[in-house]
Amino acid sequence: MRYQELENKFNTSNEVKFKLFSLEYIMKKVDTGVEVYAELYQTRKKVYSSFADAMNNFTVYNESLVDNIDRIQIIE
């Protein structure tokens, strides 16, 4: 998955569901910015100011989403 493809999907639907390391994650626009969380752990939501901020600062196993961009699989 390339960064630009993921960003385009997010911008068109305001939400992206993806799989990374066997967990499913949801990234969606909310009033305060962009919310990211694992579907299994919906009480652990993180909010970021923008898509780029979320990609650079949300971490999975201490690596940002940008660092794992090749492992991300979009779920339709």
CSV table of C-alpha atoms in Angstrom, one decimal:
chain,number,residue,atom,x,y,z
A,1,MET,CA,0.0,0.0,0.0
A,2,ARG,CA,1.3,3.4,-0.9
A,3,TYR,CA,0.8,6.4,1.3
A,4,GLN,CA,-1.0,8.5,-1.4
A,5,GLU,CA,-3.5,5.6,-2.1
A,6,LEU,CA,-4.4,5.4,1.6
A,7,GLU,CA,-4.8,9.1,1.9
A,8,ASN,CA,-7.0,9.3,-1.2
A,9,LYS,CA,-9.3,6.5,0.2
A,10,PHE,CA,-9.5,8.3,3.5
A,11,ASN,CA,-10.3,11.7,1.9
A,12,THR,CA,-13.1,10.3,-0.3
A,13,SER,CA,-14.9,8.3,2.4
A,14,ASN,CA,-13.8,10.1,5.6
A,15,GLU,CA,-13.0,6.6,7.0
A,16,VAL,CA,-10.5,3.8,6.3
A,17,LYS,CA,-10.5,0.3,7.8
A,18,PHE,CA,-7.2,-1.5,7.6
A,19,LYS,CA,-5.4,-4.6,8.9
A,20,LEU,CA,-2.0,-4.4,10.4
A,21,PHE,CA,-0.3,-7.3,12.3
A,22,SER,CA,-3.5,-9.3,12.5
A,23,LEU,CA,-5.5,-6.5,14.1
A,24,GLU,CA,-8.1,-4.4,12.3
A,25,TYR,CA,-7.9,-0.6,12.8
A,26,ILE,CA,-10.3,2.2,12.0
A,27,MET,CA,-9.2,5.7,11.0
A,28,LYS,CA,-12.0,8.2,10.7
A,29,LYS,CA,-12.7,12.0,10.6
A,30,VAL,CA,-14.3,13.4,13.7
A,31,ASP,CA,-15.1,17.0,14.8
A,32,THR,CA,-11.8,17.3,16.6
A,33,GLY,CA,-9.6,15.8,13.9
A,34,VAL,CA,-8.8,12.2,13.0
A,35,GLU,CA,-9.5,9.3,15.3
A,36,VAL,CA,-7.5,6.0,15.1
A,37,TYR,CA,-8.2,2.9,17.1
A,38,ALA,CA,-8.1,-0.9,16.9
A,39,GLU,CA,-11.5,-2.3,16.4
A,40,LEU,CA,-11.0,-4.8,19.2
A,41,TYR,CA,-10.0,-2.0,21.6
A,42,GLN,CA,-12.6,0.7,21.0
A,43,THR,CA,-12.0,2.4,24.3
A,44,ARG,CA,-8.4,3.2,23.4
A,45,LYS,CA,-9.1,5.8,20.8
A,46,LYS,CA,-6.4,8.3,19.9
A,47,VAL,CA,-7.2,11.7,18.2
A,48,TYR,CA,-4.8,13.6,15.9
A,49,SER,CA,-5.1,16.9,14.2
A,50,SER,CA,-4.8,15.5,10.6
A,51,PHE,CA,-4.3,12.4,8.5
A,52,ALA,CA,-0.6,13.0,8.2
A,53,ASP,CA,-0.3,13.6,12.0
A,54,ALA,CA,-2.1,10.3,12.7
A,55,MET,CA,0.1,8.4,10.2
A,56,ASN,CA,3.3,9.8,11.8
A,57,ASN,CA,2.3,9.6,15.4
A,58,PHE,CA,0.0,6.6,15.9
A,59,THR,CA,2.2,3.6,16.8
A,60,VAL,CA,1.8,-0.1,16.6
A,61,TYR,CA,4.6,-2.0,18.3
A,62,ASN,CA,6.5,1.3,18.7
A,63,GLU,CA,6.5,1.9,15.0
A,64,SER,CA,4.4,4.6,13.2
A,65,LEU,CA,1.9,3.8,10.6
A,66,VAL,CA,4.2,5.4,8.0
A,67,ASP,CA,7.0,3.0,8.9
A,68,ASN,CA,4.5,0.1,8.4
A,69,ILE,CA,2.9,1.4,5.2
A,70,ASP,CA,3.9,-1.7,3.2
A,71,ARG,CA,2.2,-4.0,5.8
A,72,ILE,CA,-1.1,-2.1,5.8
A,73,GLN,CA,-4.0,-3.9,4.1
A,74,ILE,CA,-7.1,-2.0,3.3
A,75,ILE,CA,-10.4,-3.8,4.2
A,76,GLU,CA,-13.3,-2.8,2.0
